[in-house]
């Protein structure tokens, strides 16, 4: 029979799948001997069973009451006992942290009787009524579905009435009155009464936490973070400890290092005389953790000690929640903490220096996505001018957008492509859609551990919080800066999350320190830590990776940049850009040519231009392979637009003029070449087979460029790549042509020129006949963009806007297959082609040149599939290097202990 409940002492950190992150880490802390209030965990399995059937799984309640008895014996009190009630918290906690996205209910066990008992034993009536009103408020909204705003409105009203600046200034009688009000609200709203039975409270709270797994904001958060929907949440049931027992009590959150920069040293916020939920909610302003050293030196010292223990034990940055009850410290939560990209790199490097982790573990703990974030531009310090206001630098980066004052407006504007900054006093989980839509989040209240800060950091979104100098008026949809400037909704502002400043208007951007380092190899003093850490991670990745990294580049400038970024060659040099601009005329002539002579003349004019293009790129990549793809797109892409031409001709006729003969000729060519599905039409290798002289011209240009570079003392390594091959015979025909032309070039130039000839694998038929194709190909390069289109049978341009969001919503794909390779379908074709291609030709060189070459998850797949290289845009080259290194570590199983 399934077992649904575990005591803290029976669990551990390796049980996160079953006990959730929170539950398993509480168990781990218990085992480490840290002061954790006793409790137990109901498993995610129970939640899954509940969500599947809508009823409690068989036996669960019995197990709960057994474990409860154990806790009651240990505490010497019973749940809800009249004269001295044991109170419980019922907490959500899934495998992956979803901060604030699900429900937690505190102070379970209070009722009209036990509140009096609690008042007596604690010696504080105010405390007892405060706890009771908190329970009713949380239970009412979470379990009974009452709009939480109704409770908030009545406490706000009461504070106004009493002239109380915050809830601490309400006294016992006020709070007792509030309890009555709250109970009435519940009755009015639901027709039901707040349950007086502690056992019923517990049972309903547990089920409500299960249910909160499927709450709207939890679902949205999971989609955004790619957390599977079927994991379920565990429920932690734990004895309450009280931070709201007076000034010698309080609650706080803390990090073992600064989660924004990675700097070592305790870091956090503390709120005297409060329960934990007040800290994150930003209801009152917290004090920095350092202040606790003054308020309660004893607890502070113990906290420091426990945090050192945790960091050494987890060998990573930990964050914690703690409560001090009348001078006694309790640990309520820990986990390996979320951090910014900058902090991730800095911490990984420092922990390795401290000997806590190995260099390989250090590499495993950073990510290509993080590196990409550090490569984003920053504001130009010389151009910022005076800030409107300062706040806390909660999540770094530079963002420019129109100020908006609520989530819905952010979503509305972002949907039509506007960049927005979400401005709030503080954010709540309900603001999640707006935070996702915005470029940055700006709040006037809350510390670096407030909801806005934690969630923004998790998303890698720019955030400045606690900008108290700003007065934010949500109703009037504006904020006022200290100098009197009023910023209305829609006004563009710039937010610098790295220093914590807000500027009027758009501030120009410059390269980040990491980017400057990658471009030049030089860092600068201010960001030396992050730059140094990035340099070390990349160096480590380069030592361990097996995949080579090349770049997709079509110009000498891109090739040179890619090389600075560490590219080991060009995996895709497209030639179509070389047919645009001024050269379009020549391409037109080639297409319209009525005679062989006319066509040859056009091709001959294109030849020297192409040769120059190739020569420049080969020079920039001297000594490294450059894979040049023969012309791929349909020819009509080089002709004028059909409708435009028709209109021009019609207009001329309407004026009574004779339309230009050239226009008429063009239109008839355009009509002749019109295709219903150009993606599946006359393109790729098919062009080479039907347009006489085209392949020969391109190959001659490549051959002559190679000869020229060789004569100039270089080592050009051009490779010729044939696109869109579906059958080996297509490739054979082109290959013979290539050999013939290169033979002529060699003879004419006196330089022996030979280039490897290979093909793209971008049609399912090519993948499925790879054994035959490999007989004619010296290399394969997966064109995963087209291969994705042709495998799924949809054209990216047509479908992405049309139905991808519905597919993502309905969970058909967890992520777009154009972003991350679809392993099951497209990946399967890749595996077949690799295996069968190598069976024919064991030394077949295999790479990938679609956009997936720079996507971290896909890079891991290509490594596992045994490819030789990935090729991606120059800016993704460092990302691919890093991820190729991490992929190699996965193979040798350097366990990242998280
Ligand atoms: P979240 O996952 O949203 O952080 P938690 O389960 O951690 O939710 O609980 C919310 C708040 O309640 C936290 O601030 C926590 O410190 C506080 N809390 C939870 N359990 C207890 C307890 N047993 N005693 C006192 N405070 C608690
Ligand atoms: Mg928590
Ligand atoms: Mg293609």
PDB file of N, CA and C in Angstrom, residues 113-188:
ATOM      1  N   UNK A 113     -12.638  29.401  21.068  1.00  0.00           N
ATOM      2  CA  UNK A 113     -12.191  28.994  22.402  1.00  0.00           C
ATOM      3  C   UNK A 113     -10.687  29.100  22.552  1.00  0.00           C
ATOM      4  N   UNK A 114      -9.980  28.441  21.622  1.00  0.00           N
ATOM      5  CA  UNK A 114      -8.533  28.320  21.822  1.00  0.00           C
ATOM      6  C   UNK A 114      -7.826  29.670  21.691  1.00  0.00           C
ATOM      7  N   UNK A 115      -8.475  30.634  21.032  1.00  0.00           N
ATOM      8  CA  UNK A 115      -7.833  31.951  20.958  1.00  0.00           C
ATOM      9  C   UNK A 115      -7.672  32.543  22.367  1.00  0.00           C
ATOM     10  N   UNK A 116      -8.637  32.215  23.230  1.00  0.00           N
ATOM     11  CA  UNK A 116      -8.554  32.712  24.616  1.00  0.00           C
ATOM     12  C   UNK A 116      -7.435  32.004  25.376  1.00  0.00           C
ATOM     13  N   UNK A 117      -7.336  30.662  25.127  1.00  0.00           N
ATOM     14  CA  UNK A 117      -6.256  29.890  25.747  1.00  0.00           C
ATOM     15  C   UNK A 117      -4.896  30.415  25.308  1.00  0.00           C
ATOM     16  N   UNK A 118      -4.790  30.683  24.013  1.00  0.00           N
ATOM     17  CA  UNK A 118      -3.514  31.177  23.474  1.00  0.00           C
ATOM     18  C   UNK A 118      -3.151  32.514  24.111  1.00  0.00           C
ATOM     19  N   UNK A 119      -4.174  33.367  24.276  1.00  0.00           N
ATOM     20  CA  UNK A 119      -3.930  34.671  24.898  1.00  0.00           C
ATOM     21  C   UNK A 119      -3.356  34.478  26.301  1.00  0.00           C
ATOM     22  N   UNK A 120      -3.937  33.543  27.018  1.00  0.00           N
ATOM     23  CA  UNK A 120      -3.507  33.334  28.402  1.00  0.00           C
ATOM     24  C   UNK A 120      -2.081  32.779  28.470  1.00  0.00           C
ATOM     25  N   UNK A 121      -1.811  31.661  27.744  1.00  0.00           N
ATOM     26  CA  UNK A 121      -0.471  31.058  27.858  1.00  0.00           C
ATOM     27  C   UNK A 121       0.622  31.959  27.299  1.00  0.00           C
ATOM     28  N   UNK A 122       0.301  32.733  26.275  1.00  0.00           N
ATOM     29  CA  UNK A 122       1.345  33.585  25.693  1.00  0.00           C
ATOM     30  C   UNK A 122       1.493  34.874  26.475  1.00  0.00           C
ATOM     31  N   UNK A 123       0.479  35.192  27.276  1.00  0.00           N
ATOM     32  CA  UNK A 123       0.518  36.444  28.009  1.00  0.00           C
ATOM     33  C   UNK A 123       0.281  37.643  27.097  1.00  0.00           C
ATOM     34  N   UNK A 124      -0.205  37.376  25.876  1.00  0.00           N
ATOM     35  CA  UNK A 124      -0.451  38.507  24.972  1.00  0.00           C
ATOM     36  C   UNK A 124      -1.764  38.313  24.234  1.00  0.00           C
ATOM     37  N   UNK A 125      -2.749  39.100  24.663  1.00  0.00           N
ATOM     38  CA  UNK A 125      -4.044  39.035  23.984  1.00  0.00           C
ATOM     39  C   UNK A 125      -3.937  39.514  22.546  1.00  0.00           C
ATOM     40  N   UNK A 126      -3.110  40.540  22.377  1.00  0.00           N
ATOM     41  CA  UNK A 126      -2.972  41.103  21.036  1.00  0.00           C
ATOM     42  C   UNK A 126      -2.460  40.050  20.062  1.00  0.00           C
ATOM     43  N   UNK A 127      -1.446  39.337  20.511  1.00  0.00           N
ATOM     44  CA  UNK A 127      -0.856  38.289  19.684  1.00  0.00           C
ATOM     45  C   UNK A 127      -1.895  37.225  19.307  1.00  0.00           C
ATOM     46  N   UNK A 128      -2.687  36.802  20.301  1.00  0.00           N
ATOM     47  CA  UNK A 128      -3.652  35.738  20.054  1.00  0.00           C
ATOM     48  C   UNK A 128      -4.676  36.171  19.004  1.00  0.00           C
ATOM     49  N   UNK A 129      -5.192  37.393  19.143  1.00  0.00           N
ATOM     50  CA  UNK A 129      -6.194  37.864  18.178  1.00  0.00           C
ATOM     51  C   UNK A 129      -5.574  38.148  16.823  1.00  0.00           C
ATOM     52  N   UNK A 130      -4.318  38.609  16.832  1.00  0.00           N
ATOM     53  CA  UNK A 130      -3.622  38.844  15.556  1.00  0.00           C
ATOM     54  C   UNK A 130      -3.490  37.520  14.803  1.00  0.00           C
ATOM     55  N   UNK A 131      -3.110  36.453  15.530  1.00  0.00           N
ATOM     56  CA  UNK A 131      -2.943  35.149  14.876  1.00  0.00           C
ATOM     57  C   UNK A 131      -4.287  34.645  14.347  1.00  0.00           C
ATOM     58  N   UNK A 132      -5.333  34.844  15.145  1.00  0.00           N
ATOM     59  CA  UNK A 132      -6.656  34.357  14.744  1.00  0.00           C
ATOM     60  C   UNK A 132      -7.130  35.084  13.480  1.00  0.00           C
ATOM     61  N   UNK A 133      -6.951  36.403  13.454  1.00  0.00           N
ATOM     62  CA  UNK A 133      -7.442  37.118  12.267  1.00  0.00           C
ATOM     63  C   UNK A 133      -6.607  36.721  11.033  1.00  0.00           C
ATOM     64  N   UNK A 134      -5.330  36.424  11.224  1.00  0.00           N
ATOM     65  CA  UNK A 134      -4.520  35.958  10.095  1.00  0.00           C
ATOM     66  C   UNK A 134      -5.044  34.622   9.573  1.00  0.00           C
ATOM     67  N   UNK A 135      -5.368  33.717  10.495  1.00  0.00           N
ATOM     68  CA  UNK A 135      -5.891  32.412  10.080  1.00  0.00           C
ATOM     69  C   UNK A 135      -7.175  32.586   9.265  1.00  0.00           C
ATOM     70  N   UNK A 136      -8.090  33.382   9.809  1.00  0.00           N
ATOM     71  CA  UNK A 136      -9.378  33.522   9.115  1.00  0.00           C
ATOM     72  C   UNK A 136      -9.179  34.135   7.727  1.00  0.00           C
ATOM     73  N   UNK A 137      -8.285  35.103   7.668  1.00  0.00           N
ATOM     74  CA  UNK A 137      -7.995  35.769   6.406  1.00  0.00           C
ATOM     75  C   UNK A 137      -7.424  34.774   5.383  1.00  0.00           C
ATOM     76  N   UNK A 138      -6.432  33.987   5.799  1.00  0.00           N
ATOM     77  CA  UNK A 138      -5.794  33.046   4.866  1.00  0.00           C
ATOM     78  C   UNK A 138      -6.730  31.898   4.517  1.00  0.00           C
ATOM     79  N   UNK A 139      -7.418  31.398   5.533  1.00  0.00           N
ATOM     80  CA  UNK A 139      -8.328  30.278   5.313  1.00  0.00           C
ATOM     81  C   UNK A 139      -9.499  30.738   4.436  1.00  0.00           C
ATOM     82  N   UNK A 140     -10.016  31.919   4.763  1.00  0.00           N
ATOM     83  CA  UNK A 140     -11.166  32.451   4.024  1.00  0.00           C
ATOM     84  C   UNK A 140     -10.856  32.601   2.547  1.00  0.00           C
ATOM     85  N   UNK A 141      -9.677  33.139   2.241  1.00  0.00           N
ATOM     86  CA  UNK A 141      -9.397  33.371   0.830  1.00  0.00           C
ATOM     87  C   UNK A 141      -8.935  32.085   0.148  1.00  0.00           C
ATOM     88  N   UNK A 142      -8.058  31.350   0.791  1.00  0.00           N
ATOM     89  CA  UNK A 142      -7.472  30.190   0.122  1.00  0.00           C
ATOM     90  C   UNK A 142      -8.414  29.002   0.074  1.00  0.00           C
ATOM     91  N   UNK A 143      -9.014  28.702   1.198  1.00  0.00           N
ATOM     92  CA  UNK A 143      -9.836  27.486   1.260  1.00  0.00           C
ATOM     93  C   UNK A 143     -11.271  27.775   0.848  1.00  0.00           C
ATOM     94  N   UNK A 144     -11.810  28.917   1.295  1.00  0.00           N
ATOM     95  CA  UNK A 144     -13.232  29.165   1.079  1.00  0.00           C
ATOM     96  C   UNK A 144     -13.497  30.058  -0.128  1.00  0.00           C
ATOM     97  N   UNK A 145     -12.399  30.540  -0.760  1.00  0.00           N
ATOM     98  CA  UNK A 145     -12.560  31.247  -2.031  1.00  0.00           C
ATOM     99  C   UNK A 145     -13.082  32.669  -1.934  1.00  0.00           C
ATOM    100  N   UNK A 146     -12.948  33.301  -0.768  1.00  0.00           N
ATOM    101  CA  UNK A 146     -13.390  34.696  -0.633  1.00  0.00           C
ATOM    102  C   UNK A 146     -12.318  35.618  -1.220  1.00  0.00           C
ATOM    103  N   UNK A 147     -12.758  36.658  -1.914  1.00  0.00           N
ATOM    104  CA  UNK A 147     -11.827  37.619  -2.508  1.00  0.00           C
ATOM    105  C   UNK A 147     -10.968  38.263  -1.406  1.00  0.00           C
ATOM    106  N   UNK A 148      -9.643  38.064  -1.456  1.00  0.00           N
ATOM    107  CA  UNK A 148      -8.788  38.575  -0.373  1.00  0.00           C
ATOM    108  C   UNK A 148      -8.879  40.099  -0.211  1.00  0.00           C
ATOM    109  N   UNK A 149      -9.270  40.784  -1.276  1.00  0.00           N
ATOM    110  CA  UNK A 149      -9.367  42.248  -1.197  1.00  0.00           C
ATOM    111  C   UNK A 149     -10.390  42.672  -0.144  1.00  0.00           C
ATOM    112  N   UNK A 150     -11.408  41.822   0.069  1.00  0.00           N
ATOM    113  CA  UNK A 150     -12.440  42.185   1.051  1.00  0.00           C
ATOM    114  C   UNK A 150     -11.839  42.263   2.450  1.00  0.00           C
ATOM    115  N   UNK A 151     -10.958  41.304   2.766  1.00  0.00           N
ATOM    116  CA  UNK A 151     -10.297  41.340   4.070  1.00  0.00           C
ATOM    117  C   UNK A 151      -9.353  42.533   4.168  1.00  0.00           C
ATOM    118  N   UNK A 152      -8.599  42.722   3.097  1.00  0.00           N
ATOM    119  CA  UNK A 152      -7.630  43.820   3.118  1.00  0.00           C
ATOM    120  C   UNK A 152      -8.323  45.163   3.278  1.00  0.00           C
ATOM    121  N   UNK A 153      -9.472  45.296   2.618  1.00  0.00           N
ATOM    122  CA  UNK A 153     -10.206  46.557   2.710  1.00  0.00           C
ATOM    123  C   UNK A 153     -10.628  46.810   4.155  1.00  0.00           C
ATOM    124  N   UNK A 154     -11.084  45.770   4.836  1.00  0.00           N
ATOM    125  CA  UNK A 154     -11.567  46.059   6.194  1.00  0.00           C
ATOM    126  C   UNK A 154     -10.431  46.330   7.178  1.00  0.00           C
ATOM    127  N   UNK A 155      -9.289  45.702   6.968  1.00  0.00           N
ATOM    128  CA  UNK A 155      -8.170  46.043   7.876  1.00  0.00           C
ATOM    129  C   UNK A 155      -7.667  47.464   7.561  1.00  0.00           C
ATOM    130  N   UNK A 156      -7.671  47.830   6.298  1.00  0.00           N
ATOM    131  CA  UNK A 156      -7.244  49.184   5.935  1.00  0.00           C
ATOM    132  C   UNK A 156      -8.183  50.218   6.548  1.00  0.00           C
ATOM    133  N   UNK A 157      -9.475  49.911   6.480  1.00  0.00           N
ATOM    134  CA  UNK A 157     -10.492  50.800   7.038  1.00  0.00           C
ATOM    135  C   UNK A 157     -10.276  51.012   8.532  1.00  0.00           C
ATOM    136  N   UNK A 158     -10.020  49.895   9.223  1.00  0.00           N
ATOM    137  CA  UNK A 158      -9.826  49.951  10.664  1.00  0.00           C
ATOM    138  C   UNK A 158      -8.573  50.760  11.011  1.00  0.00           C
ATOM    139  N   UNK A 159      -7.519  50.571  10.225  1.00  0.00           N
ATOM    140  CA  UNK A 159      -6.284  51.321  10.472  1.00  0.00           C
ATOM    141  C   UNK A 159      -6.548  52.820  10.314  1.00  0.00           C
ATOM    142  N   UNK A 160      -7.283  53.163   9.274  1.00  0.00           N
ATOM    143  CA  UNK A 160      -7.649  54.568   9.056  1.00  0.00           C
ATOM    144  C   UNK A 160      -8.403  55.122  10.259  1.00  0.00           C
ATOM    145  N   UNK A 161      -9.383  54.335  10.689  1.00  0.00           N
ATOM    146  CA  UNK A 161     -10.245  54.738  11.791  1.00  0.00           C
ATOM    147  C   UNK A 161      -9.433  55.006  13.051  1.00  0.00           C
ATOM    148  N   UNK A 162      -8.439  54.137  13.286  1.00  0.00           N
ATOM    149  CA  UNK A 162      -7.612  54.248  14.493  1.00  0.00           C
ATOM    150  C   UNK A 162      -6.422  55.174  14.288  1.00  0.00           C
ATOM    151  N   UNK A 163      -6.227  55.644  13.061  1.00  0.00           N
ATOM    152  CA  UNK A 163      -5.035  56.443  12.765  1.00  0.00           C
ATOM    153  C   UNK A 163      -3.762  55.625  12.926  1.00  0.00           C
ATOM    154  N   UNK A 164      -3.863  54.327  12.678  1.00  0.00           N
ATOM    155  CA  UNK A 164      -2.693  53.453  12.832  1.00  0.00           C
ATOM    156  C   UNK A 164      -1.903  53.406  11.531  1.00  0.00           C
ATOM    157  N   UNK A 165      -0.607  53.726  11.586  1.00  0.00           N
ATOM    158  CA  UNK A 165       0.195  53.710  10.355  1.00  0.00           C
ATOM    159  C   UNK A 165       0.382  52.292   9.808  1.00  0.00           C
ATOM    160  N   UNK A 166       0.391  51.276  10.656  1.00  0.00           N
ATOM    161  CA  UNK A 166       0.490  49.904  10.171  1.00  0.00           C
ATOM    162  C   UNK A 166      -0.211  48.975  11.159  1.00  0.00           C
ATOM    163  N   UNK A 167      -0.249  47.678  10.807  1.00  0.00           N
ATOM    164  CA  UNK A 167      -1.062  46.763  11.601  1.00  0.00           C
ATOM    165  C   UNK A 167      -0.525  46.546  13.016  1.00  0.00           C
ATOM    166  N   UNK A 168       0.771  46.791  13.223  1.00  0.00           N
ATOM    167  CA  UNK A 168       1.339  46.634  14.569  1.00  0.00           C
ATOM    168  C   UNK A 168       0.664  47.590  15.558  1.00  0.00           C
ATOM    169  N   UNK A 169       0.120  48.700  15.051  1.00  0.00           N
ATOM    170  CA  UNK A 169      -0.510  49.686  15.918  1.00  0.00           C
ATOM    171  C   UNK A 169      -1.971  49.382  16.233  1.00  0.00           C
ATOM    172  N   UNK A 170      -2.477  48.273  15.719  1.00  0.00           N
ATOM    173  CA  UNK A 170      -3.835  47.871  16.114  1.00  0.00           C
ATOM    174  C   UNK A 170      -3.729  47.073  17.409  1.00  0.00           C
ATOM    175  N   UNK A 171      -4.651  47.299  18.365  1.00  0.00           N
ATOM    176  CA  UNK A 171      -4.526  46.577  19.639  1.00  0.00           C
ATOM    177  C   UNK A 171      -5.444  45.354  19.674  1.00  0.00           C
ATOM    178  N   UNK A 172      -5.412  44.654  20.812  1.00  0.00           N
ATOM    179  CA  UNK A 172      -6.141  43.389  20.926  1.00  0.00           C
ATOM    180  C   UNK A 172      -7.624  43.567  20.604  1.00  0.00           C
ATOM    181  N   UNK A 173      -8.224  44.635  21.128  1.00  0.00           N
ATOM    182  CA  UNK A 173      -9.648  44.844  20.904  1.00  0.00           C
ATOM    183  C   UNK A 173      -9.934  45.079  19.418  1.00  0.00           C
ATOM    184  N   UNK A 174      -9.051  45.858  18.770  1.00  0.00           N
ATOM    185  CA  UNK A 174      -9.213  46.089  17.330  1.00  0.00           C
ATOM    186  C   UNK A 174      -9.199  44.771  16.585  1.00  0.00           C
ATOM    187  N   UNK A 175      -8.232  43.939  16.952  1.00  0.00           N
ATOM    188  CA  UNK A 175      -8.052  42.690  16.216  1.00  0.00           C
ATOM    189  C   UNK A 175      -9.202  41.725  16.489  1.00  0.00           C
ATOM    190  N   UNK A 176      -9.695  41.737  17.723  1.00  0.00           N
ATOM    191  CA  UNK A 176     -10.848  40.894  18.038  1.00  0.00           C
ATOM    192  C   UNK A 176     -12.049  41.349  17.213  1.00  0.00           C
ATOM    193  N   UNK A 177     -12.178  42.660  17.063  1.00  0.00           N
ATOM    194  CA  UNK A 177     -13.265  43.195  16.249  1.00  0.00           C
ATOM    195  C   UNK A 177     -13.097  42.773  14.787  1.00  0.00           C
ATOM    196  N   UNK A 178     -11.843  42.798  14.341  1.00  0.00           N
ATOM    197  CA  UNK A 178     -11.548  42.399  12.972  1.00  0.00           C
ATOM    198  C   UNK A 178     -11.928  40.942  12.724  1.00  0.00           C
ATOM    199  N   UNK A 179     -11.689  40.100  13.733  1.00  0.00           N
ATOM    200  CA  UNK A 179     -12.051  38.689  13.620  1.00  0.00           C
ATOM    201  C   UNK A 179     -13.549  38.564  13.350  1.00  0.00           C
ATOM    202  N   UNK A 180     -14.358  39.336  14.092  1.00  0.00           N
ATOM    203  CA  UNK A 180     -15.809  39.309  13.865  1.00  0.00           C
ATOM    204  C   UNK A 180     -16.143  39.749  12.445  1.00  0.00           C
ATOM    205  N   UNK A 181     -15.511  40.852  12.034  1.00  0.00           N
ATOM    206  CA  UNK A 181     -15.765  41.356  10.683  1.00  0.00           C
ATOM    207  C   UNK A 181     -15.432  40.303   9.641  1.00  0.00           C
ATOM    208  N   UNK A 182     -14.265  39.697   9.805  1.00  0.00           N
ATOM    209  CA  UNK A 182     -13.817  38.687   8.841  1.00  0.00           C
ATOM    210  C   UNK A 182     -14.808  37.523   8.789  1.00  0.00           C
ATOM    211  N   UNK A 183     -15.253  37.093   9.963  1.00  0.00           N
ATOM    212  CA  UNK A 183     -16.192  35.959   9.981  1.00  0.00           C
ATOM    213  C   UNK A 183     -17.470  36.331   9.241  1.00  0.00           C
ATOM    214  N   UNK A 184     -17.899  37.561   9.437  1.00  0.00           N
ATOM    215  CA  UNK A 184     -19.106  38.015   8.733  1.00  0.00           C
ATOM    216  C   UNK A 184     -18.897  38.049   7.222  1.00  0.00           C
ATOM    217  N   UNK A 185     -17.721  38.511   6.837  1.00  0.00           N
ATOM    218  CA  UNK A 185     -17.429  38.553   5.397  1.00  0.00           C
ATOM    219  C   UNK A 185     -17.555  37.154   4.809  1.00  0.00           C
ATOM    220  N   UNK A 186     -16.949  36.190   5.510  1.00  0.00           N
ATOM    221  CA  UNK A 186     -16.991  34.808   5.009  1.00  0.00           C
ATOM    222  C   UNK A 186     -18.432  34.320   4.903  1.00  0.00           C
ATOM    223  N   UNK A 187     -19.215  34.615   5.946  1.00  0.00           N
ATOM    224  CA  UNK A 187     -20.586  34.147   5.934  1.00  0.00           C
ATOM    225  C   UNK A 187     -21.381  34.786   4.796  1.00  0.00           C
ATOM    226  N   UNK A 188     -21.189  36.097   4.642  1.00  0.00           N
ATOM    227  CA  UNK A 188     -21.897  36.806   3.577  1.00  0.00           C
ATOM    228  C   UNK A 188     -21.512  36.303   2.192  1.00  0.00           C
TER     229      UNK A 188
END
